[in-house]
Coordinates of C-alpha atoms and ligand atoms in Angstrom, one line a residue:
M1 CA -46.6 70.9 51.5
K2 CA -48.3 72.9 54.1
S3 CA -47.3 76.6 55.2
P4 CA -46.8 75.6 58.8
S5 CA -44.0 73.7 57.8
I6 CA -42.5 76.3 55.4
V7 CA -43.0 78.3 58.4
K8 CA -40.8 76.2 60.7
F9 CA -38.1 75.8 57.8
I10 CA -37.6 79.8 57.6
R11 CA -37.5 80.2 61.6
D12 CA -34.9 77.3 61.7
T13 CA -33.2 78.6 58.8
Y14 CA -32.8 82.3 60.9
Q15 CA -32.7 80.9 64.0
T16 CA -35.1 83.4 65.7
N17 CA -38.8 83.7 67.0
E18 CA -38.9 87.3 65.9
F19 CA -40.6 88.9 63.3
I20 CA -38.5 87.9 59.6
P21 CA -38.6 90.7 57.3
L22 CA -38.1 90.0 53.5
H23 CA -34.5 91.7 53.0
V24 CA -32.7 93.8 55.9
P25 CA -29.2 95.3 55.8
T26 CA -26.5 94.5 58.5
F27 CA -23.5 96.8 59.3
Q28 CA -20.8 94.5 60.6
G29 CA -17.7 95.9 58.8
N30 CA -16.0 99.6 58.9
E31 CA -19.7 101.3 58.1
K32 CA -19.7 103.0 61.5
S33 CA -15.7 104.1 61.1
Y34 CA -16.0 105.5 57.4
V35 CA -19.6 107.5 58.4
M36 CA -18.2 109.0 61.3
E37 CA -15.2 109.9 59.2
T38 CA -17.3 112.2 57.1
L39 CA -18.8 113.9 60.5
D40 CA -15.2 114.4 61.6
T41 CA -13.9 116.0 58.6
T42 CA -17.5 118.0 57.8
F43 CA -17.4 116.4 53.9
V44 CA -20.8 114.7 54.6
S45 CA -22.4 116.6 51.4
S46 CA -21.7 116.1 47.6
V47 CA -18.0 116.5 47.5
G48 CA -15.3 113.6 49.8
K49 CA -13.3 111.2 48.8
F50 CA -15.9 108.4 49.2
V51 CA -18.0 109.3 46.5
D52 CA -14.6 108.6 44.6
D53 CA -13.7 105.6 45.9
F54 CA -17.2 104.3 45.7
E55 CA -17.5 104.8 42.0
H56 CA -13.8 103.5 41.7
K57 CA -14.6 100.1 43.8
I58 CA -18.1 99.6 41.6
E59 CA -16.1 100.0 38.3
A60 CA -13.3 97.5 39.5
Y61 CA -15.9 95.1 40.8
T62 CA -18.4 95.3 37.8
G63 CA -15.8 95.9 35.2
T64 CA -17.7 99.0 33.9
A65 CA -15.6 102.2 32.0
K66 CA -17.0 104.6 34.3
A67 CA -19.6 104.6 37.2
V68 CA -21.4 107.9 38.6
A69 CA -23.0 107.7 41.8
T70 CA -26.2 109.0 42.2
V71 CA -29.0 110.0 45.1
N72 CA -30.9 107.1 43.9
G73 CA -31.7 104.1 41.7
T74 CA -34.3 105.7 40.0
A75 CA -32.1 108.9 39.6
A76 CA -29.6 106.7 38.1
L77 CA -32.1 105.1 35.5
H78 CA -33.4 108.7 34.7
T79 CA -29.7 109.9 33.6
A80 CA -29.1 106.4 32.0
L81 CA -32.3 107.0 29.6
Y82 CA -31.1 110.4 29.0
M83 CA -27.6 109.5 28.1
A84 CA -29.2 106.8 25.8
G85 CA -31.1 109.7 24.0
V86 CA -34.8 109.2 25.1
R87 CA -36.4 112.3 24.5
Q88 CA -40.5 113.7 24.9
G89 CA -42.4 111.6 22.7
D90 CA -40.5 108.5 22.3
L91 CA -41.5 104.8 23.1
V92 CA -39.2 102.5 25.4
I93 CA -39.8 98.9 25.1
T94 CA -39.7 97.3 28.9
Q95 CA -41.3 94.5 30.9
A96 CA -44.7 95.0 32.9
L97 CA -43.4 92.8 35.5
T98 CA -41.1 95.1 37.2
F99 CA -41.0 97.9 40.1
V100 CA -42.4 100.9 39.3
A101 CA -39.4 103.0 39.3
T102 CA -38.3 101.5 36.0
C103 CA -41.6 103.0 34.3
N104 CA -41.6 106.3 36.4
A105 CA -37.9 107.2 35.0
L106 CA -39.1 106.7 31.1
Y107 CA -42.2 108.5 31.9
H108 CA -40.5 111.6 33.6
M109 CA -38.1 111.6 30.1
G110 CA -41.8 112.0 28.7
A111 CA -41.5 108.7 27.0
E112 CA -44.0 105.9 27.2
P113 CA -43.3 102.3 28.1
V114 CA -44.3 99.7 25.6
F115 CA -44.9 96.4 27.9
V116 CA -43.8 93.1 26.3
D117 CA -43.6 89.8 28.4
V118 CA -40.9 88.1 30.6
S119 CA -39.0 84.9 30.0
P120 CA -39.6 81.9 31.7
V121 CA -35.6 81.2 32.2
S122 CA -34.9 84.4 33.9
L123 CA -38.2 86.2 34.5
G124 CA -36.7 89.5 32.9
L125 CA -37.2 90.8 29.5
C126 CA -38.0 88.2 26.8
P127 CA -35.8 88.4 23.8
K128 CA -37.9 86.3 21.6
A129 CA -41.1 88.3 22.5
V130 CA -39.1 91.8 21.9
E131 CA -38.2 90.4 18.3
A132 CA -41.8 89.3 17.6
F133 CA -43.1 92.7 18.8
L134 CA -40.7 94.7 16.5
S135 CA -41.0 92.3 13.6
D136 CA -44.8 92.9 13.6
Q137 CA -44.9 96.8 14.6
A138 CA -41.4 98.3 14.1
E139 CA -38.8 99.2 11.0
V140 CA -35.8 100.6 10.9
T141 CA -35.2 104.4 9.2
E142 CA -33.2 107.0 8.8
T143 CA -34.0 108.7 12.2
G144 CA -34.0 105.4 14.0
C145 CA -36.5 102.9 15.1
I146 CA -40.0 103.7 14.3
H147 CA -43.2 102.2 15.7
K148 CA -45.3 102.1 12.7
P149 CA -48.9 102.3 14.1
T150 CA -47.9 105.2 16.1
G151 CA -45.1 106.7 13.9
K152 CA -43.3 107.1 17.4
R153 CA -39.6 106.3 17.6
I154 CA -38.4 103.5 19.8
Q155 CA -35.5 104.9 21.3
A156 CA -34.6 102.1 24.0
V157 CA -35.1 98.6 25.4
V158 CA -34.4 98.6 29.1
P159 CA -34.5 94.8 30.7
M160 CA -34.7 94.2 34.4
H161 CA -32.8 91.6 35.9
T162 CA -36.1 90.4 38.1
F163 CA -34.5 89.5 41.6
G164 CA -31.1 89.5 40.5
H165 CA -31.4 87.1 37.8
P166 CA -29.9 87.9 34.5
I167 CA -31.7 88.1 31.5
E168 CA -30.6 86.7 27.9
L169 CA -28.6 89.4 27.3
D170 CA -26.6 88.0 24.0
E171 CA -30.0 87.5 22.3
L172 CA -31.3 91.0 23.2
L173 CA -28.0 92.8 22.4
A174 CA -28.1 91.4 18.8
I175 CA -31.9 92.6 18.5
C176 CA -30.8 96.0 19.8
Q177 CA -27.9 96.1 16.9
K178 CA -30.3 94.8 14.6
W179 CA -33.1 97.5 15.2
S180 CA -30.9 100.5 16.4
I181 CA -32.0 100.9 19.6
A182 CA -30.4 101.4 22.5
L183 CA -30.0 98.9 25.4
V184 CA -30.4 100.2 29.3
E185 CA -30.3 97.8 32.1
D186 CA -32.1 97.9 34.7
A187 CA -29.7 96.1 37.4
A188 CA -31.0 97.6 40.3
E189 CA -31.6 94.3 42.0
S190 CA -28.4 92.6 40.4
L191 CA -25.3 93.9 41.9
G192 CA -23.2 90.7 42.1
S193 CA -24.9 89.0 39.4
F194 CA -23.0 87.8 36.4
Y195 CA -24.1 87.1 33.0
K196 CA -21.9 84.5 31.7
D197 CA -18.4 86.2 33.0
K198 CA -19.5 89.7 32.7
H199 CA -21.3 91.7 35.3
T200 CA -25.2 93.0 34.5
G201 CA -25.4 96.4 33.8
T202 CA -22.3 96.3 31.9
I203 CA -23.5 95.1 28.7
G204 CA -25.6 97.7 27.7
D205 CA -25.1 101.3 26.6
F206 CA -25.7 102.0 29.9
G207 CA -27.0 100.5 33.5
A208 CA -28.5 101.3 36.8
L209 CA -27.9 99.8 39.8
S210 CA -29.6 100.7 43.4
F211 CA -28.6 100.8 47.3
N212 CA -32.1 101.4 48.7
G213 CA -32.4 100.1 52.0
N214 CA -33.7 96.7 50.8
K215 CA -31.3 95.8 48.0
I216 CA -27.8 93.5 48.4
I217 CA -25.9 96.5 49.6
T218 CA -27.0 100.0 50.8
T219 CA -25.9 103.4 51.3
G220 CA -29.0 104.6 53.1
G221 CA -30.3 105.5 49.5
G222 CA -28.2 105.5 46.4
G223 CA -27.9 104.3 42.9
M224 CA -25.2 104.6 40.4
V225 CA -24.9 104.7 36.4
L226 CA -22.6 102.2 34.7
C227 CA -21.2 103.6 31.3
Q228 CA -19.9 101.5 28.9
L229 CA -17.7 104.5 27.3
S230 CA -15.7 106.2 29.6
D231 CA -16.4 109.4 27.5
K232 CA -20.2 109.1 28.1
G233 CA -19.6 108.5 31.6
G234 CA -17.9 112.0 32.0
R235 CA -21.2 113.1 30.3
A236 CA -23.4 111.4 32.6
K237 CA -21.3 112.9 35.5
H238 CA -21.5 116.2 34.3
V239 CA -25.6 115.9 33.9
T240 CA -25.8 114.5 37.5
T241 CA -23.5 117.1 38.9
T242 CA -25.8 120.2 37.5
A243 CA -23.8 120.8 34.0
K244 CA -21.6 122.9 35.9
V245 CA -18.5 123.6 33.7
P246 CA -15.5 123.4 36.2
H247 CA -14.1 126.8 37.1
A248 CA -12.5 128.1 40.2
Y249 CA -15.4 130.7 40.9
E250 CA -17.7 131.0 37.8
F251 CA -21.2 129.4 37.7
F252 CA -21.6 128.6 34.2
H253 CA -23.5 125.7 33.0
D254 CA -23.7 124.4 29.5
E255 CA -27.2 122.4 29.4
P256 CA -30.4 121.6 31.6
G257 CA -28.7 119.2 34.4
F258 CA -29.8 117.5 37.4
N259 CA -28.5 117.8 41.1
Y260 CA -28.4 113.8 41.5
R261 CA -25.0 113.5 43.6
M262 CA -24.6 110.8 46.0
P263 CA -23.4 112.3 49.4
N264 CA -20.1 111.7 50.7
I265 CA -22.0 110.5 54.0
N266 CA -24.1 107.5 51.9
A267 CA -21.0 106.9 49.8
A268 CA -19.1 106.2 53.1
L269 CA -21.7 103.7 53.8
G270 CA -21.4 101.9 50.2
C271 CA -17.4 101.9 50.4
A272 CA -17.7 99.8 53.6
Q273 CA -20.7 97.6 52.2
M274 CA -18.6 96.9 49.3
E275 CA -15.8 95.3 51.4
V276 CA -18.4 92.6 52.7
L277 CA -20.3 92.0 49.2
D278 CA -18.6 88.8 48.5
N279 CA -19.8 87.6 52.0
Y280 CA -23.2 88.3 51.5
L281 CA -23.0 86.8 48.1
Q282 CA -21.8 83.7 49.4
Q283 CA -24.4 83.6 52.0
K284 CA -27.4 84.4 49.7
R285 CA -26.1 81.5 47.5
C286 CA -26.1 79.1 50.3
L287 CA -29.5 80.1 51.3
A288 CA -30.5 79.9 47.7
E289 CA -29.3 76.6 47.6
H290 CA -31.0 75.7 51.1
Y291 CA -34.4 76.7 49.9
R292 CA -33.7 74.7 46.7
R293 CA -33.8 71.5 48.4
F294 CA -36.4 72.0 50.8
F295 CA -38.9 72.6 47.9
S296 CA -37.6 70.1 45.3
G297 CA -40.0 67.6 44.9
S298 CA -42.9 69.6 46.7
E299 CA -45.5 71.1 44.2
Y300 CA -43.6 74.6 44.7
Q301 CA -41.0 75.2 42.4
F302 CA -38.3 77.3 43.7
F303 CA -37.1 79.8 41.4
S304 CA -33.4 79.1 40.3
E305 CA -30.9 80.9 38.2
P306 CA -30.5 80.5 34.6
N307 CA -27.8 78.0 33.4
Y308 CA -25.8 80.7 31.4
A309 CA -25.7 82.8 34.8
Q310 CA -24.5 83.2 38.5
S311 CA -27.2 85.0 40.1
N312 CA -27.0 87.0 43.5
Y313 CA -30.2 85.9 44.6
W314 CA -31.4 89.0 45.9
L315 CA -35.0 88.0 46.6
N316 CA -35.6 84.2 46.9
A317 CA -39.0 83.0 45.0
V318 CA -41.3 80.3 44.7
I319 CA -44.2 79.6 42.1
C320 CA -47.1 78.0 43.6
P321 CA -49.1 75.4 42.3
D322 CA -52.2 77.7 41.9
Q323 CA -53.6 80.7 43.3
E324 CA -55.3 79.3 46.2
S325 CA -52.0 77.9 47.6
R326 CA -50.3 81.2 46.9
E327 CA -53.2 83.2 48.8
R328 CA -52.6 80.4 51.6
L329 CA -49.2 80.9 51.9
L330 CA -49.1 84.6 51.9
K331 CA -51.5 84.9 54.7
E332 CA -50.3 82.1 56.9
T333 CA -46.4 83.2 56.5
N334 CA -47.7 86.6 57.5
A335 CA -49.4 85.5 60.0
A336 CA -46.9 84.0 61.6
G337 CA -44.5 86.8 61.4
V338 CA -42.6 85.4 58.7
M339 CA -42.8 88.1 55.9
T340 CA -43.2 86.7 52.4
R341 CA -44.8 89.0 49.6
P342 CA -46.8 88.6 46.1
I343 CA -44.8 90.0 42.8
W344 CA -45.3 93.7 42.1
K345 CA -48.8 94.2 40.4
L346 CA -48.0 94.4 36.6
M347 CA -47.1 98.0 35.1
H348 CA -50.2 98.0 33.0
R349 CA -52.4 97.4 35.3
L350 CA -51.6 100.8 37.1
P351 CA -53.9 103.9 36.5
M352 CA -50.7 105.6 35.0
F353 CA -49.9 102.9 32.2
E354 CA -53.2 101.3 31.6
N355 CA -53.4 102.6 28.0
A356 CA -49.7 102.0 27.3
I357 CA -49.0 99.9 24.1
R358 CA -48.5 96.0 24.8
A359 CA -47.8 92.7 23.7
D360 CA -49.0 89.2 24.9
L361 CA -48.4 89.4 28.8
S362 CA -49.6 85.8 29.2
F363 CA -46.1 84.5 31.3
S364 CA -46.2 87.3 33.1
E365 CA -49.8 87.7 34.3
F366 CA -48.9 83.8 34.9
I367 CA -46.1 84.8 37.4
E368 CA -48.4 87.5 38.9
E369 CA -50.6 85.0 40.0
H370 CA -48.4 82.4 41.0
L371 CA -45.3 83.7 42.7
V372 CA -44.4 84.6 46.4
N373 CA -40.9 86.3 47.9
L374 CA -39.5 84.8 50.7
P375 CA -37.1 86.0 53.3
S376 CA -33.7 86.8 51.5
S377 CA -31.6 88.7 54.0
P378 CA -28.2 87.3 54.3
V379 CA -27.9 84.6 57.2
E380 CA -25.4 81.5 57.7
V381 CA -26.9 78.5 56.9
K382 CA -25.8 75.9 59.7
Ligands
LIG401 C1 -34.9 99.3 43.8 C2 -35.2 99.2 42.2 C3 -35.1 100.6 41.6 C4 -35.0 102.0 42.1 O1 -34.3 102.3 43.1 P1 -34.2 103.1 44.3 O2 -32.8 103.1 44.5 O3 -35.5 102.5 44.9 O4 -34.7 104.5 43.4 C5 -35.0 100.5 39.9 N1 -35.6 99.4 39.1 C6 -36.2 98.2 40.0 C7 -36.4 97.0 39.5 C8 -35.6 98.2 41.5 O5 -35.9 97.1 42.1

């Protein structure tokens, strides 16, 4: 299959001759009226009804015990790791194939990443590879799970649901329980994605969502911590709001807190976007099916959701037959005004993580060399 026919297919799908971006938001519901309401009432900042409404909407939709709105997804991850007990000097197992925010969040807790390979089924952290790493290099002691070669504590495992495809969560959860390690899900890309009948981000002790401009719904910038236990949720809210003990006028803060509150003006956007989420999901799943049919029988392999899951298909992806065809596809589509993108550079290739402990990453490296993301904004497929 030649790139020009791929360009034509995408142009026909989006019915435009203009530039086609990878993923852009649309505001056709109550976004304007809710945002105007925050201006009219002056409640634009960290207090207001939209923050509470948005948290409740996310709780109802995902089934999490407590959702805590934050300024962005990285802040949500940072809070989730803090709540999961990650501290200075700890190790955190995650994937090298992820967006840098996953690693930045644990780095700023004073922890170091350990990179383990991703699964061909999900493109997210591979439970078998995690188990292999732990059985080879770790032991459970009274102080937790210890990495034998360094003596450091392995406090958390952070899988990321790549492009919205849920990882094999039952298997990973069992491993975390066996090895006494907290499970924190980076669900930044997977709002609307379900593992079996559970929403992603609600199976681990904590999960983090992102509402950045390129995600499935947006609040401009924003995130949410999902807490499986409601008392932990209360504490997560407390630490993201400067750990101030409620009082009519006294300032007393009982631990070093964060100011990670989502402003009400952003939450207003979030409430309106939640009202149209189902519509986006339906359109994105149809679009994915449309791509799947187009590529079926070709040498390009469209990446489909795992059979145990329902994915939001945040970003559609094809695996090219070889590196040369991948380069050609990237060059020719972008030159023709159709945005496509390679996957992120693997984390262990970035200067700050190049010395991180890592297991065999051959499947991540294969994906890095062969995968291309395709335009994925919600659209009515004709
Ligand atoms: C978008 C994203 C984040 C963080 O999101 P921000 O809201 O931009 O801080 C974290 N992890 C992954 C995998 C993401 O894609």
